[in-house]
PDB file of C-alpha atoms and ligand atoms in Angstrom:
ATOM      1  CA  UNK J  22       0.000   0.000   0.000  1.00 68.00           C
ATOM      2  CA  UNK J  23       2.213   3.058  -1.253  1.00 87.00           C
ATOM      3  CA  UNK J  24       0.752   6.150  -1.030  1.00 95.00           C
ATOM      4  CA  UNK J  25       0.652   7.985  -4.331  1.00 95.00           C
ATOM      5  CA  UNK J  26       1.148  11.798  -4.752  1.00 97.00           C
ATOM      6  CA  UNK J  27      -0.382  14.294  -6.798  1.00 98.00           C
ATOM      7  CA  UNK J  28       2.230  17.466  -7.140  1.00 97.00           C
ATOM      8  CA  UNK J  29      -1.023  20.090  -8.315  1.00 97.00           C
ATOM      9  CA  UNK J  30      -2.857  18.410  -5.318  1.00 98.00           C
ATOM     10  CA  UNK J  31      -3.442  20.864  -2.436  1.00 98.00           C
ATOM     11  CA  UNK J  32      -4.239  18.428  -0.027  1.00 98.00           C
ATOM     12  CA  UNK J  33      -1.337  15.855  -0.780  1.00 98.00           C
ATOM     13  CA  UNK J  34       0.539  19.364  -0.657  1.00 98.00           C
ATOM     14  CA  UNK J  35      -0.613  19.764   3.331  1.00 98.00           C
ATOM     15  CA  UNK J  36       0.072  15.976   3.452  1.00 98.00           C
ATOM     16  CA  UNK J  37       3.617  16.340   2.604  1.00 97.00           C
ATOM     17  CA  UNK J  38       3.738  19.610   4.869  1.00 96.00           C
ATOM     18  CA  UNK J  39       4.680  21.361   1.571  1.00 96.00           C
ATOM     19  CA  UNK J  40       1.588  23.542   2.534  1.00 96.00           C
ATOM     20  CA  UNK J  41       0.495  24.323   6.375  1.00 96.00           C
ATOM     21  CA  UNK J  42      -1.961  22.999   7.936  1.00 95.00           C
ATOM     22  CA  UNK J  43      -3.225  23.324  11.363  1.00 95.00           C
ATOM     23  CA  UNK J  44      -3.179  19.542  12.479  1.00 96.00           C
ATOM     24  CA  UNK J  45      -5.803  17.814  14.453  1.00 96.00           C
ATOM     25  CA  UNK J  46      -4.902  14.199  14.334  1.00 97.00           C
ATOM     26  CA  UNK J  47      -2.710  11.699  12.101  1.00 98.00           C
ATOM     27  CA  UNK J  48      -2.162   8.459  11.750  1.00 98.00           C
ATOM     28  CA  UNK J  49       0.642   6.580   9.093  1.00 97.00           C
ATOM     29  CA  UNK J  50      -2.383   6.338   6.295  1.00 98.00           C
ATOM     30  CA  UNK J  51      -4.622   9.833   7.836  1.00 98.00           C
ATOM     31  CA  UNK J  52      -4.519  13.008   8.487  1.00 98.00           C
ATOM     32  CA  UNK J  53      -6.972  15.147   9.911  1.00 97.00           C
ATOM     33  CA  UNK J  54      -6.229  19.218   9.882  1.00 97.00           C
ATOM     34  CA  UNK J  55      -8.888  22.359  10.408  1.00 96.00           C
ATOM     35  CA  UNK J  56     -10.853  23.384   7.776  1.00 96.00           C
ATOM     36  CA  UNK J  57      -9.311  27.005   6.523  1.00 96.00           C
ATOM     37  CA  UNK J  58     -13.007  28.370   6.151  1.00 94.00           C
ATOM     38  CA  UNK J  59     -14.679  26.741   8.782  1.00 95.00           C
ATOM     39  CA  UNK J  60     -18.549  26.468   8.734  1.00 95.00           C
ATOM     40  CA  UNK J  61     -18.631  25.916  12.607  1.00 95.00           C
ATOM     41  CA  UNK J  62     -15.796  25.888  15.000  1.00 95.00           C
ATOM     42  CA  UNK J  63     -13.978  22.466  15.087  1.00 96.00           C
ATOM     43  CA  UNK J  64     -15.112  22.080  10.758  1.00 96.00           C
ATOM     44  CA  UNK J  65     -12.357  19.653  10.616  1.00 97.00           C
ATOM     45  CA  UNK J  66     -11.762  17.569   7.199  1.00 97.00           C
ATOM     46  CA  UNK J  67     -10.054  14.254   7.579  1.00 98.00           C
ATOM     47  CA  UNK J  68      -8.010  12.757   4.408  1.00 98.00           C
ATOM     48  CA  UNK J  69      -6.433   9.743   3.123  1.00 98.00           C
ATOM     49  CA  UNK J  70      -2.505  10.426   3.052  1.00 98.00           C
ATOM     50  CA  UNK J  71      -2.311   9.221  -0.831  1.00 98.00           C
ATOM     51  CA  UNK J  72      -3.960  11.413  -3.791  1.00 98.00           C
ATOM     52  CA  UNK J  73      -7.122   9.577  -4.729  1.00 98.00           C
ATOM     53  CA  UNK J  74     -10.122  11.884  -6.109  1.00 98.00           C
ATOM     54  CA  UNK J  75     -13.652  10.206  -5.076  1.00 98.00           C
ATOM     55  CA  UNK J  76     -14.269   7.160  -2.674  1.00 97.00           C
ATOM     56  CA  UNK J  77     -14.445   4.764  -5.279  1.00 97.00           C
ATOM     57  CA  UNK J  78     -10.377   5.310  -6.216  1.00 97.00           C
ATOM     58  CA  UNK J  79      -9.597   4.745  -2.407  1.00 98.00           C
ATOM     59  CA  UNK J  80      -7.765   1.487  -1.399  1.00 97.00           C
ATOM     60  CA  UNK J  81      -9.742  -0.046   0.867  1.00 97.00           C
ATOM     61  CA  UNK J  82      -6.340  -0.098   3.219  1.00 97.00           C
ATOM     62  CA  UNK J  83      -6.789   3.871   3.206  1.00 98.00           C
ATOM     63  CA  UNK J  84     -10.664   3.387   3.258  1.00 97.00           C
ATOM     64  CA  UNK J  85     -10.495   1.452   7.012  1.00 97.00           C
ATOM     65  CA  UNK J  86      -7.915   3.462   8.591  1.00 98.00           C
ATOM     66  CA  UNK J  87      -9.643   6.524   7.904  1.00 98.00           C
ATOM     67  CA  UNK J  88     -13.025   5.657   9.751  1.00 98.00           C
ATOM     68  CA  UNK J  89     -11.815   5.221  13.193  1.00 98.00           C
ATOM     69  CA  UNK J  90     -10.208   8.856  12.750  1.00 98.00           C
ATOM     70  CA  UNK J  91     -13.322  10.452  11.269  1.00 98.00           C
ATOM     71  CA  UNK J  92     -14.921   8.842  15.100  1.00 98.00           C
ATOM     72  CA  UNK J  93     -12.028  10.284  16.747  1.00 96.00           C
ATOM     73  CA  UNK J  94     -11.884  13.771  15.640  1.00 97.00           C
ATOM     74  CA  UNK J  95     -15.701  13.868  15.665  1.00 97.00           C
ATOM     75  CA  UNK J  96     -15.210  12.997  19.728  1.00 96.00           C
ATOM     76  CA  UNK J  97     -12.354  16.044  19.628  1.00 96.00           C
ATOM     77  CA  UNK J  98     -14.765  18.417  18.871  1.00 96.00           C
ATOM     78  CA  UNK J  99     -16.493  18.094  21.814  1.00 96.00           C
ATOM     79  CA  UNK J 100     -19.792  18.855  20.010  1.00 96.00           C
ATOM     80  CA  UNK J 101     -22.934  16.119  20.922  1.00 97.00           C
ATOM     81  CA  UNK J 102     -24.577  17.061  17.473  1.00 98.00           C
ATOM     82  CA  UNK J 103     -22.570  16.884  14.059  1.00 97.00           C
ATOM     83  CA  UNK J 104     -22.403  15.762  10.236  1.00 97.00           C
ATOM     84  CA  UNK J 105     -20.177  14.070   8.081  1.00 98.00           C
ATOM     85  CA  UNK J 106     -20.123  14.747   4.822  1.00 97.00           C
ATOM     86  CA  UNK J 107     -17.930  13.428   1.760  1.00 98.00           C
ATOM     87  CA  UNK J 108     -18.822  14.820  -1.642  1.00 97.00           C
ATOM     88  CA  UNK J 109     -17.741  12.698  -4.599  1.00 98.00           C
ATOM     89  CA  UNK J 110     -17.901  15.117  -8.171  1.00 97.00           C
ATOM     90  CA  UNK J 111     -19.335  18.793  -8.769  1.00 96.00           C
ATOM     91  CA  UNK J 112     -22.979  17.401  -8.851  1.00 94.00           C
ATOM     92  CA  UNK J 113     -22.673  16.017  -5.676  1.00 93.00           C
ATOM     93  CA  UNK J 114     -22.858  19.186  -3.562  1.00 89.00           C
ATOM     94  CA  UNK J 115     -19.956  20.308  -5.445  1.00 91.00           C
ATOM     95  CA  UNK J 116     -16.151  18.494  -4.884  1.00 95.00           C
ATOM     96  CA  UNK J 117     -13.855  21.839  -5.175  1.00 96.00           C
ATOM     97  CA  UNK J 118     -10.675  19.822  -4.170  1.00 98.00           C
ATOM     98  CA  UNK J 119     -10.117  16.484  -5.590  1.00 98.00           C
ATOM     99  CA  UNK J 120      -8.659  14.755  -2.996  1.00 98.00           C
ATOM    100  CA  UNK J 121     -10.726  12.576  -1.028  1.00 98.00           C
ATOM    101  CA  UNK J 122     -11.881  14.359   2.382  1.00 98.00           C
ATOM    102  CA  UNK J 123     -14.652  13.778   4.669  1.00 98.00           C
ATOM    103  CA  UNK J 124     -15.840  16.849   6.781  1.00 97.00           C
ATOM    104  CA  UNK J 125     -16.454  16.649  10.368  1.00 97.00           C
ATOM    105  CA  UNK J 126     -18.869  19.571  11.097  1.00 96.00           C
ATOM    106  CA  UNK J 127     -20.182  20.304  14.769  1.00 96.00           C
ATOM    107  CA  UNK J 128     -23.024  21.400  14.456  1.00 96.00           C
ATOM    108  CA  UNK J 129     -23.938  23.725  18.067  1.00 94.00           C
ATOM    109  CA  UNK J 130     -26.637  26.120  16.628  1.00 95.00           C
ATOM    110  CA  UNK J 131     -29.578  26.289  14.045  1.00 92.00           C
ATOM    111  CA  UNK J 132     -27.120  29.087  12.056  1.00 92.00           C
ATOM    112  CA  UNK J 133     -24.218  27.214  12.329  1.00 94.00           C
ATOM    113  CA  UNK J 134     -22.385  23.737  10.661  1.00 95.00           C
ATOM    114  CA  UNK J 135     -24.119  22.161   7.918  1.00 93.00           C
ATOM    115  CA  UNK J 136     -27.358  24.102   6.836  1.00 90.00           C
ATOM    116  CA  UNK J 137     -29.664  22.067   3.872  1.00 84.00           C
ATOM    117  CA  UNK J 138     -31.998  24.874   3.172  1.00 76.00           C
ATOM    118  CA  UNK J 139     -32.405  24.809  -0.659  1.00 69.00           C
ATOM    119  CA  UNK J 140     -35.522  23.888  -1.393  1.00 77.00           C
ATOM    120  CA  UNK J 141     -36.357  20.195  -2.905  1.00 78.00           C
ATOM    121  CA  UNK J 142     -32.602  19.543  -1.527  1.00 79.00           C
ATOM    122  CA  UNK J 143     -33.788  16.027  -0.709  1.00 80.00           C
ATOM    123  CA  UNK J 144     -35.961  14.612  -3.831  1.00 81.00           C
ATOM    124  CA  UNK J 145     -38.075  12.050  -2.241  1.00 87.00           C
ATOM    125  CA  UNK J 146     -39.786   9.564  -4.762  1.00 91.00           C
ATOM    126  CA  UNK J 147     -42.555   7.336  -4.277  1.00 95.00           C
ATOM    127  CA  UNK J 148     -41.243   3.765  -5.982  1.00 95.00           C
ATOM    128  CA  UNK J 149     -42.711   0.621  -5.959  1.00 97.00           C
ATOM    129  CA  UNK J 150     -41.692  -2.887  -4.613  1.00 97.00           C
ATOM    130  CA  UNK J 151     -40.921  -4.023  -8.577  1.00 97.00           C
ATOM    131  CA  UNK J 152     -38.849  -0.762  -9.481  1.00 96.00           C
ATOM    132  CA  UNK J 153     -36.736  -1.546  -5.897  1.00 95.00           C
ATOM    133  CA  UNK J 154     -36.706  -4.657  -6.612  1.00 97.00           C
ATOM    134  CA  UNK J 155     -34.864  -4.083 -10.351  1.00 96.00           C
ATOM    135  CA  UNK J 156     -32.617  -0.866  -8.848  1.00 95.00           C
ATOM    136  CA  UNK J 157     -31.482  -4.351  -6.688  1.00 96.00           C
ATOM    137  CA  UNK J 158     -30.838  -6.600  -9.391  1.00 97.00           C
ATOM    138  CA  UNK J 159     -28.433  -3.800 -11.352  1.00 96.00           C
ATOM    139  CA  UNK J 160     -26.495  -2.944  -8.354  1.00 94.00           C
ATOM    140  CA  UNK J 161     -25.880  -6.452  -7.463  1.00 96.00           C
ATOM    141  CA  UNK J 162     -25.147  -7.052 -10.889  1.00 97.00           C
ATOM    142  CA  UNK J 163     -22.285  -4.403 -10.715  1.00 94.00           C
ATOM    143  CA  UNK J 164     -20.090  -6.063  -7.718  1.00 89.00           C
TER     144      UNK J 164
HETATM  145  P1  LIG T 195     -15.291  20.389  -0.802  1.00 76.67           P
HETATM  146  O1  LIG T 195     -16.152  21.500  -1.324  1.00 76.67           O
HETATM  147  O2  LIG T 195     -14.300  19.938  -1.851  1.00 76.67           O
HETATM  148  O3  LIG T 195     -16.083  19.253  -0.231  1.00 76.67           O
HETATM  149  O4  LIG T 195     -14.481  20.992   0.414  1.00 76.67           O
HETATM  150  C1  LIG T 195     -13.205  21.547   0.290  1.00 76.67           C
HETATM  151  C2  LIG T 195     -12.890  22.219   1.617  1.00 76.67           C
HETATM  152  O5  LIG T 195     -11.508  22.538   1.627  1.00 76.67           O
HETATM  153  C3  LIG T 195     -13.646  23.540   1.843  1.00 76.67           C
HETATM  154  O6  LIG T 195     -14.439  23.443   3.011  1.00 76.67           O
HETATM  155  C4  LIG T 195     -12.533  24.580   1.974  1.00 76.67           C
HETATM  156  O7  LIG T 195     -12.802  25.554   2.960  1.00 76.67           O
HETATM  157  C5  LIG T 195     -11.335  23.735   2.331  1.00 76.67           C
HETATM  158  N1  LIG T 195     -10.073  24.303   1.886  1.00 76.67           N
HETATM  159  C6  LIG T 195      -9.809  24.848   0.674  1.00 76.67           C
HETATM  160  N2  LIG T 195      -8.523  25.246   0.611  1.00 76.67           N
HETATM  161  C7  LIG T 195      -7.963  24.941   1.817  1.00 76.67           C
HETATM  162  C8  LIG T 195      -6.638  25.114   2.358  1.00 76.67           C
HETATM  163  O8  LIG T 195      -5.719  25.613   1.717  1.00 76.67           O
HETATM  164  N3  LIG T 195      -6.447  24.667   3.625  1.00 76.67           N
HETATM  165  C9  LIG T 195      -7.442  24.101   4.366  1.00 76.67           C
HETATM  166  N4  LIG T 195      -7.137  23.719   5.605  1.00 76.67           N
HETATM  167  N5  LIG T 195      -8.682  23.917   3.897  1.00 76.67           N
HETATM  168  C10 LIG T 195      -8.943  24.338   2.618  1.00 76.67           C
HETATM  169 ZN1  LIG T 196      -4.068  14.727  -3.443  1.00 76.67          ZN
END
C-alpha cells in the first residue's frame, strides 16, 4: 500500500507539509487538519494520506484506517450534534478539491455547521416494490 502523490494536489501538498496545515490528528495512512473556512468551529476535514479523487479510487487499506479517525476527531470536537459529509464530483454538492476528504462539522446552533436549506434539496420519490426490486438486481449485478 504506497501512497501515491499528486504534485497540483493541495491536499497531498498539506500531506507532505509542503503547505500548512493546522493539524488535528494523524495516523501513518490519515490526516486530519482544520478546515481554513470553517462552517462551525472544530469544521475539521479528515483525508487519506495518498492522492485519490472520489471514494471509489480509495484502497480499501486507506478506506479502514480513515473511519476510526473520522470517530475520533468527531469525539475532539467536543460537540454532541454533528455531520459528516464526503462529496464525490461537482454534482454532488460540489467536490472543489479532488482529494478525497470527509468533513467533520459540529453542528452547536440552528445558524451554524451544515445548513440544507435549498428547497427540494432532498428529492423524495414514491417507488414501488418491482422498481426496488430491479434498482437491486443492477447494483448487485455491478459487484
Ligand atoms: P469540498 O467543497 O471539496 O467538499 O471541500 C473543500 C474544503 O476545503 C472547503 O471546506 C474549503 O474551505 C477547504 N479548503 C480549501 N482550501 C484549503 C486550504 O488551503 N487549507 C485548508 N485547511 N482547507 C482548505
Ligand atoms: Zn491529493
Amino acid at each position: 500500500m504506497s501512497a501515491q502523490y499528486d504534485d497540483k494536489c493541495l491536499f497531498c501538498g498539506i500531506t507532505k507539509g509542503v503547505i500548512p496545515g493546522f493539524k488535528v490528528y494523524e495516523t501513518d495512512h490519515s490526516l486530519a487538519f482544520l478546515d481554513i473556512n470553517p462552517v462551525s468551529d472544530g469544521h475539521t476535514l479528515v483525508i487519506p494520506k495518498s492522492h485519490a479523487k472520489t471514494l471509489g479510487d480509495l484502497s480499501d487499506d486507506y478506506l479502514r484506517d480513515i473511519g476510526p479517525v473520522i470517530k475520533k476527531v468527531a469525539l475532539m470536537t467536543g460537540a454532541e450534534q454533528y455531520n459528516i459529509l464526503q462529496n464525490n464530483g461537482k454534482l454532488a454538492f460540489q467536490q472543489h478539491v479532488d482529494h478525497v476528504h470527509f468533513h467533520v462539522v459540529p453542528k452547536t446552533s440552528e445558524t451554524d455547521g451544515l445548513i440544507i436549506s435549498l428547497e427540494n434539496n432532498w428529492p423524495q420519490k414514491q417507488v414501488s416494490k418491482e422498481d426496488l426490486a430491479a434498482i437491486l438486481e443492477k447494483m448487485k449485478s455491478r459487484v
